[in-house]
Amino acid sequence: MKTETILLHYGYKSDNNKSQAIPIYQTSSYRFDSIKDAYDLFTLNKQGNIYTRINNPTVGVLEERLAAMHNAKSALVVSSGQAAILYSILNLASFKDNIVSSKYLYGGTYNLFKYTLKRIGIETRFAQTNNITDFEKLIDNHTKAVYIESIGNPTNKIADFIRLSAMAHNNNIPLIVDNTVSPIIFNPFDFGADIIVYSLTKFISGNGTSIGGAIVEKGDFDWSNLKFNNEFSFDKSYHGLSYIKKFKNSGVFTAKARLQLLRDIGACISPFNAFLILLGLETLPLRIEKHCKNALKVARFLSNRPKVSWTNHLSLPNHPDRDLADKYFKKGFGSIIGFGVNGGFEKAKAFVESLKLIIHLANIGDARSLIIHPASTTHSQLTKEELKKAQIGEDFLRLSVGIEHVDDIIDDLNQSLEKI
Ligand SMILES: *Cc1c(COP(=O)(O)O)cnc(C)c1O
């Protein structure tokens, strides 16, 4: 099946009641047939539902669709994008390990890497640029992953993914890509990534109702390599279970994240949120196409306005990653646009407050157009120095272009520009 079809049909036929819609299994737990049945489930002698922290049939359909749409082995859905990112790291790194990351990150990811992971002894080394050599020189024997966002939030920086993944693989470590801003238009697995993480809250849901996250596993990374010791081949908490042996056909990485991390840390998604995200996923291919088309026009409009000091979108001729963008983003450049208005913070503030249609809030990827001032909100926990490093100035506005009629979006931007 092609992606559009997968997102409508895959992983669910019907239940006993012939329900067309995917049922919401709003249950905490599942009945056992017998003591033997319970024992077999707990010892993983057979697979089945025990408790919704670890498995749920509604969530399971979402997991199957996410895996299938990426032509991947498996997926694990959790309570938020942040939980997905945390689990993707905890699943492979322990105390005294490190990861090497791009510095162009979502603010929440930056805080997680820089401060919270550090408290539990996992260091993040930030590459100075997205050049491969700047990543490679930070790798040592304790480095467990290379981490990057498909299109860096919010500066739209990208990397040479094929070369970055080859470098990671030469060092026996996986490449993890946060693909939150470019589902459908970019499949990181086609360019060497091993793990994809998502905030499902954004484009995938598209309706602004639910927080959710996912880890998707391509399924061909060799977790038995020495870099990972026995991490994936001996789990004392399951009497020495080898994830590599037991789950080689169904996804080693996600099995371990589910059976260890969801079991112990428990950031599971509610079945109801999974249901709402599934509804969003059905129309994702249509929406993302429209998001990208609208963004092209809006970027061009902004870049031609005298009151706009600069505009950042991968489609614009002055973007520093223009050539890479054409190589990797053949189906669209996403719909996040950065721009500045003349007059700095004061004018940026007046601009946001004069908008009538475009909504001022902390989110991206909603079907509605959204705007935010990152320096005072999503990235406000960064120091002045860090903001400068991440190229987030006081005049920086982040626009998430929605799927309204593009004339209405442009009219709103125009009337607000006239007011300032
Ligand atoms: C929003 C976002 C996250 C965090 O996701 P939540 O669902 O809000 O926890 C991670 N990465 C990127 C790129 C995001 O935009």
Coordinates of C-alpha atoms in Angstrom, one line a residue, residues 7-395:
L7 CA -2.9 6.0 6.9
L8 CA -6.5 5.1 6.3
H9 CA -6.5 1.3 6.5
Y10 CA -3.4 -0.3 7.9
G11 CA -3.4 -2.2 11.1
Y12 CA -7.2 -2.4 11.6
K13 CA -9.9 -4.3 9.9
S14 CA -12.8 -4.5 12.3
D15 CA -13.5 -5.7 15.8
N16 CA -16.1 -8.2 16.9
N17 CA -18.8 -5.5 16.8
K18 CA -18.0 -4.6 13.2
S19 CA -17.0 -1.1 14.2
Q20 CA -15.8 0.9 11.2
A21 CA -14.0 3.4 13.4
I22 CA -11.0 2.2 15.5
P23 CA -12.4 1.5 18.9
I24 CA -11.0 3.4 21.9
Y25 CA -9.9 0.7 24.3
Q26 CA -10.3 2.9 27.4
T27 CA -9.1 0.2 29.8
S28 CA -6.2 0.2 32.2
S29 CA -5.8 -3.6 32.2
Y30 CA -6.8 -6.9 30.5
R31 CA -8.3 -10.1 31.9
F32 CA -6.2 -13.3 32.1
D33 CA -7.7 -16.6 31.0
S34 CA -5.8 -18.5 33.6
I35 CA -2.7 -18.5 35.9
K36 CA -0.8 -20.1 33.1
D37 CA -1.9 -17.4 30.6
A38 CA -0.9 -14.6 33.1
Y39 CA 2.5 -16.3 33.7
D40 CA 3.2 -16.6 29.9
L41 CA 2.3 -13.0 29.3
F42 CA 4.5 -11.7 32.2
T43 CA 7.5 -13.8 31.2
L44 CA 7.1 -12.8 27.5
N45 CA 6.5 -16.5 26.6
K46 CA 3.6 -15.1 24.6
Q47 CA 2.7 -11.6 23.5
G48 CA -0.5 -9.9 24.5
N49 CA -2.0 -7.2 26.6
I50 CA -1.4 -7.0 30.3
Y51 CA -1.6 -3.3 31.3
T52 CA -2.1 -0.1 29.2
R53 CA 1.2 1.4 30.5
I54 CA 2.9 -1.1 28.2
N55 CA 0.3 -2.1 25.5
N56 CA -3.1 -0.9 24.3
P57 CA -4.9 -2.0 21.1
T58 CA -5.9 1.6 20.1
V59 CA -2.4 2.8 20.6
G60 CA -1.2 -0.3 18.7
V61 CA -3.0 0.7 15.5
L62 CA -1.2 4.1 15.7
E63 CA 2.1 2.3 16.2
E64 CA 1.5 0.0 13.2
R65 CA 0.5 2.9 10.9
L66 CA 3.6 5.0 11.9
A67 CA 5.9 2.0 11.3
A68 CA 4.2 1.2 7.9
M69 CA 4.2 4.8 6.6
H70 CA 8.0 4.8 7.1
N71 CA 8.5 1.4 5.7
A72 CA 10.0 0.6 9.1
K73 CA 10.1 -2.4 11.4
S74 CA 8.3 -0.9 14.4
A75 CA 7.1 2.1 16.3
L76 CA 6.4 2.9 20.0
V77 CA 4.0 5.6 20.9
V78 CA 4.4 7.5 24.2
S79 CA 2.8 10.4 26.0
S80 CA 4.7 13.3 24.3
G81 CA 7.5 14.2 21.9
Q82 CA 9.7 14.9 24.9
A83 CA 9.1 11.4 26.3
A84 CA 9.9 9.9 22.9
I85 CA 13.2 11.9 22.8
L86 CA 14.1 11.0 26.4
Y87 CA 13.4 7.3 25.8
S88 CA 15.3 7.2 22.6
I89 CA 18.4 8.3 24.5
L90 CA 17.9 6.4 27.7
N91 CA 17.4 3.2 25.6
L92 CA 21.0 3.3 24.5
A93 CA 23.0 5.6 26.9
S94 CA 23.8 5.2 30.6
F95 CA 25.7 7.1 33.3
K96 CA 29.1 8.3 31.9
D97 CA 28.0 7.9 28.2
N98 CA 27.5 10.8 25.9
I99 CA 25.6 11.7 22.7
V100 CA 26.7 14.2 20.0
S101 CA 23.9 16.5 18.9
S102 CA 23.3 19.3 16.4
K103 CA 22.9 22.6 18.3
Y104 CA 19.9 23.6 16.2
L105 CA 17.2 22.1 18.4
Y106 CA 13.7 22.6 19.7
G107 CA 14.0 24.5 23.0
G108 CA 12.6 21.7 25.1
T109 CA 15.1 19.2 23.6
Y110 CA 18.0 21.6 24.3
N111 CA 17.0 21.8 28.0
L112 CA 16.6 18.1 28.2
F113 CA 20.0 17.4 26.7
K114 CA 21.9 20.2 28.3
Y115 CA 20.5 20.0 31.9
T116 CA 18.3 17.1 32.7
L117 CA 20.3 14.3 31.0
K118 CA 23.4 15.8 32.6
R119 CA 21.9 15.3 36.0
I120 CA 21.8 11.6 35.4
G121 CA 25.3 11.4 34.0
I122 CA 24.6 11.5 30.3
E123 CA 26.6 14.3 28.6
T124 CA 25.5 16.0 25.3
R125 CA 28.2 17.4 23.1
F126 CA 26.9 20.0 20.8
A127 CA 28.5 20.2 17.3
Q128 CA 29.5 23.8 16.5
T129 CA 27.9 23.6 13.0
N130 CA 26.0 20.9 11.1
N131 CA 29.2 20.0 9.2
I132 CA 30.0 16.3 9.5
T133 CA 33.6 17.0 10.8
D134 CA 32.1 19.1 13.7
F135 CA 30.1 16.0 14.8
E136 CA 32.8 13.5 14.2
K137 CA 35.5 15.2 16.3
L138 CA 33.3 15.0 19.4
I139 CA 32.8 11.2 19.2
D140 CA 34.7 9.0 21.6
N141 CA 34.3 5.4 23.0
H142 CA 31.4 6.5 25.2
T143 CA 29.4 8.2 22.5
K144 CA 26.2 6.3 21.9
A145 CA 24.3 8.3 19.2
V146 CA 24.3 11.2 16.8
Y147 CA 21.2 13.4 17.1
I148 CA 19.7 15.9 14.8
E149 CA 16.4 17.5 13.7
S150 CA 15.3 17.0 10.1
I151 CA 14.8 20.8 9.7
G152 CA 16.2 22.5 12.8
N153 CA 13.6 24.1 14.9
P154 CA 13.3 27.1 14.6
T155 CA 16.2 28.2 12.3
N156 CA 15.5 25.8 9.4
K157 CA 19.0 24.4 9.4
I158 CA 19.5 21.0 7.8
A159 CA 22.5 18.6 7.3
D160 CA 23.9 16.3 4.7
F161 CA 22.0 13.3 6.1
I162 CA 23.7 10.7 4.0
R163 CA 27.1 11.7 5.0
L164 CA 26.1 12.2 8.6
S165 CA 24.6 8.7 8.9
A166 CA 27.7 7.2 7.2
M167 CA 29.9 8.8 9.7
A168 CA 27.8 7.6 12.6
H169 CA 27.8 4.1 11.2
N170 CA 31.5 4.1 10.8
N171 CA 31.6 4.8 14.5
N172 CA 29.1 2.0 15.2
I173 CA 26.5 4.3 16.5
P174 CA 23.0 5.1 15.2
L175 CA 21.7 8.4 13.8
I176 CA 18.5 9.6 15.5
V177 CA 16.4 12.2 13.6
D178 CA 13.6 14.3 15.1
N179 CA 11.2 14.4 12.1
T180 CA 8.4 16.4 13.8
V181 CA 8.4 19.2 11.2
S182 CA 8.6 17.1 8.1
P183 CA 6.5 13.9 8.2
I184 CA 5.6 12.5 4.7
I185 CA 7.7 15.1 2.8
F186 CA 10.9 13.6 4.3
N187 CA 11.7 10.0 5.4
P188 CA 15.0 10.1 7.3
F189 CA 15.2 6.3 6.8
D190 CA 15.8 6.8 3.1
F191 CA 19.0 8.7 4.0
G192 CA 20.6 6.5 6.6
A193 CA 18.8 7.4 9.8
D194 CA 18.2 4.5 12.2
I195 CA 15.7 5.9 14.7
I196 CA 13.1 8.6 14.1
V197 CA 11.5 10.5 17.0
Y198 CA 8.3 12.5 16.7
S199 CA 6.2 14.9 18.5
L200 CA 2.8 13.7 17.3
T201 CA 1.3 16.8 18.8
K202 CA 2.2 18.9 15.7
F203 CA 1.6 18.1 12.0
I204 CA 0.7 14.4 12.6
S205 CA -2.2 15.3 14.8
G206 CA -2.8 18.6 13.1
N207 CA -5.9 19.4 15.1
G208 CA -4.2 20.8 18.3
T209 CA -6.1 18.5 20.6
S210 CA -3.5 16.1 22.0
I211 CA 0.0 15.7 23.1
G212 CA 1.8 12.5 22.0
G213 CA 5.2 11.2 20.8
A214 CA 6.7 8.3 18.9
I215 CA 9.9 6.4 18.4
V216 CA 10.1 4.7 15.0
E217 CA 12.8 2.1 14.3
K218 CA 14.0 1.3 10.9
G219 CA 15.2 -2.1 12.1
D220 CA 18.5 -2.9 10.5
F221 CA 21.0 -1.4 12.9
D222 CA 23.4 -3.9 14.5
W223 CA 22.8 -3.5 18.2
S224 CA 25.2 -6.4 18.9
N225 CA 28.2 -4.3 18.0
L226 CA 30.7 -3.8 20.8
K227 CA 29.8 -0.2 21.4
F228 CA 26.6 -1.4 23.1
N229 CA 28.2 -4.1 25.2
N230 CA 25.3 -6.2 26.4
E231 CA 22.7 -3.4 26.5
F232 CA 20.5 -5.2 24.0
S233 CA 21.5 -8.8 24.6
F234 CA 21.2 -9.3 28.3
D235 CA 18.4 -7.8 30.5
K236 CA 18.7 -9.0 34.0
S237 CA 15.2 -7.7 34.8
Y238 CA 13.8 -10.4 32.4
H239 CA 16.1 -13.2 33.5
G240 CA 18.7 -12.4 30.9
L241 CA 16.5 -11.7 28.0
S242 CA 18.2 -10.9 24.7
Y243 CA 16.2 -8.3 22.8
I244 CA 18.4 -8.9 19.8
K245 CA 17.4 -12.6 19.7
K246 CA 13.8 -12.3 20.7
F247 CA 12.8 -9.2 18.7
K248 CA 15.0 -9.3 15.7
N249 CA 12.0 -9.6 13.4
S250 CA 9.7 -7.1 15.2
G251 CA 12.1 -4.3 16.3
V252 CA 14.9 -4.6 18.9
F253 CA 15.1 -1.0 19.9
T254 CA 11.4 -0.3 20.4
A255 CA 10.9 -3.6 22.2
K256 CA 13.5 -2.6 24.8
A257 CA 12.1 0.9 25.1
R258 CA 8.6 -0.6 25.7
L259 CA 9.6 -3.4 28.0
Q260 CA 12.1 -1.5 30.1
L261 CA 11.3 2.2 29.9
L262 CA 7.6 2.3 29.6
R263 CA 7.4 -0.4 32.3
D264 CA 9.7 1.5 34.7
I265 CA 9.2 5.2 33.8
G266 CA 5.6 5.0 32.4
A267 CA 5.1 7.9 30.1
C268 CA 2.3 6.1 28.2
I269 CA -0.2 7.9 26.0
S270 CA -4.0 7.8 26.8
P271 CA -5.9 5.6 24.3
F272 CA -8.2 8.6 23.7
N273 CA -5.3 10.8 22.6
A274 CA -4.0 8.0 20.4
F275 CA -7.5 7.9 18.8
L276 CA -7.5 11.7 18.1
I277 CA -4.0 11.5 16.7
L278 CA -5.1 8.6 14.4
L279 CA -7.9 10.8 13.1
G280 CA -5.3 13.5 12.3
L281 CA -3.0 11.0 10.7
E282 CA -5.7 10.0 8.1
T283 CA -5.4 13.4 6.4
L284 CA -1.8 14.1 7.0
P285 CA -0.7 13.6 3.3
L286 CA -3.3 16.2 2.1
R287 CA -2.5 18.6 4.9
I288 CA 1.2 18.6 4.6
E289 CA 1.1 19.2 0.9
K290 CA -1.1 22.3 1.5
H291 CA 1.1 23.5 4.4
C292 CA 4.1 23.4 2.1
K293 CA 2.4 25.1 -0.8
N294 CA 1.1 27.9 1.4
A295 CA 4.5 28.3 3.0
L296 CA 6.2 28.9 -0.3
K297 CA 3.8 31.8 -1.1
V298 CA 4.0 33.2 2.4
A299 CA 7.8 33.0 2.4
R300 CA 7.9 34.8 -0.9
F301 CA 5.5 37.5 0.3
L302 CA 7.4 38.2 3.5
S303 CA 10.8 38.3 1.8
N304 CA 9.5 41.0 -0.5
R305 CA 8.2 43.3 2.2
P306 CA 10.3 46.4 3.1
K307 CA 9.3 46.2 6.8
V308 CA 10.5 42.6 7.1
S309 CA 14.3 42.6 7.7
W310 CA 14.9 39.0 6.9
T311 CA 13.0 35.8 6.1
N312 CA 14.2 32.2 6.7
H313 CA 12.7 29.3 4.7
L314 CA 14.4 26.6 2.8
S315 CA 12.7 27.7 -0.4
L316 CA 14.3 31.1 -0.4
P317 CA 17.4 31.7 -2.6
N318 CA 19.4 33.2 0.2
H319 CA 19.0 30.2 2.6
P320 CA 22.5 28.9 3.4
D321 CA 21.3 25.2 3.0
R322 CA 19.6 25.8 -0.3
D323 CA 21.5 23.1 -2.2
L324 CA 21.1 20.5 0.5
A325 CA 17.4 21.4 0.7
D326 CA 16.9 20.5 -3.0
K327 CA 18.8 17.3 -2.5
Y328 CA 16.8 16.1 0.5
F329 CA 13.4 17.9 0.5
K330 CA 12.0 17.1 -2.9
K331 CA 8.4 17.1 -1.7
G332 CA 8.3 20.4 0.1
F333 CA 10.3 22.5 2.6
G334 CA 8.0 22.4 5.5
S335 CA 5.8 25.2 6.7
I336 CA 7.8 26.8 9.5
I337 CA 9.0 30.3 8.5
G338 CA 11.3 32.5 10.6
F339 CA 11.4 36.2 10.0
G340 CA 12.3 39.5 11.6
V341 CA 10.6 42.9 11.4
N342 CA 12.5 46.2 11.4
G343 CA 12.6 47.7 14.8
G344 CA 13.5 44.6 16.9
F345 CA 11.6 43.4 19.9
E346 CA 9.1 46.3 20.2
K347 CA 7.9 46.0 16.6
A348 CA 7.9 42.2 16.8
K349 CA 5.6 42.5 19.8
A350 CA 3.3 45.0 18.1
F351 CA 3.2 42.8 15.0
V352 CA 2.1 39.7 16.9
E353 CA -0.5 41.7 18.8
S354 CA -2.0 43.2 15.6
L355 CA -2.7 39.9 13.9
K356 CA -6.3 39.0 13.6
L357 CA -6.4 35.5 12.0
I358 CA -3.0 34.0 12.8
I359 CA -3.1 32.7 16.4
H360 CA -0.5 33.6 19.0
L361 CA 0.4 30.4 20.9
A362 CA 3.1 27.9 21.6
N363 CA 2.7 25.2 19.0
I364 CA 3.4 24.4 15.4
G365 CA 1.9 22.2 12.8
D366 CA -1.7 22.9 13.6
A367 CA -4.1 23.2 10.6
R368 CA -4.5 26.9 11.7
S369 CA -1.7 29.4 11.2
L370 CA 0.2 30.1 14.4
I371 CA 2.9 32.6 15.5
I372 CA 5.2 32.9 18.4
H373 CA 8.2 35.0 19.5
P374 CA 10.7 32.3 20.5
A375 CA 13.2 34.5 22.4
S376 CA 10.6 35.3 25.0
T377 CA 8.8 32.0 25.1
T378 CA 9.9 28.6 23.7
H379 CA 13.6 29.5 24.0
S380 CA 13.4 31.9 27.0
Q381 CA 15.3 29.4 29.2
L382 CA 18.4 29.8 27.0
T383 CA 21.0 32.4 28.0
K384 CA 21.7 35.5 25.8
E385 CA 24.8 33.7 24.7
E386 CA 23.0 30.5 23.8
L387 CA 20.3 32.4 21.9
K388 CA 23.0 34.0 19.9
K389 CA 24.6 30.6 19.2
A390 CA 21.3 29.1 18.1
Q391 CA 20.7 32.2 16.0
I392 CA 17.5 33.3 17.7
G393 CA 17.4 37.1 17.9
E394 CA 15.1 39.5 19.7
D395 CA 13.3 40.3 16.5

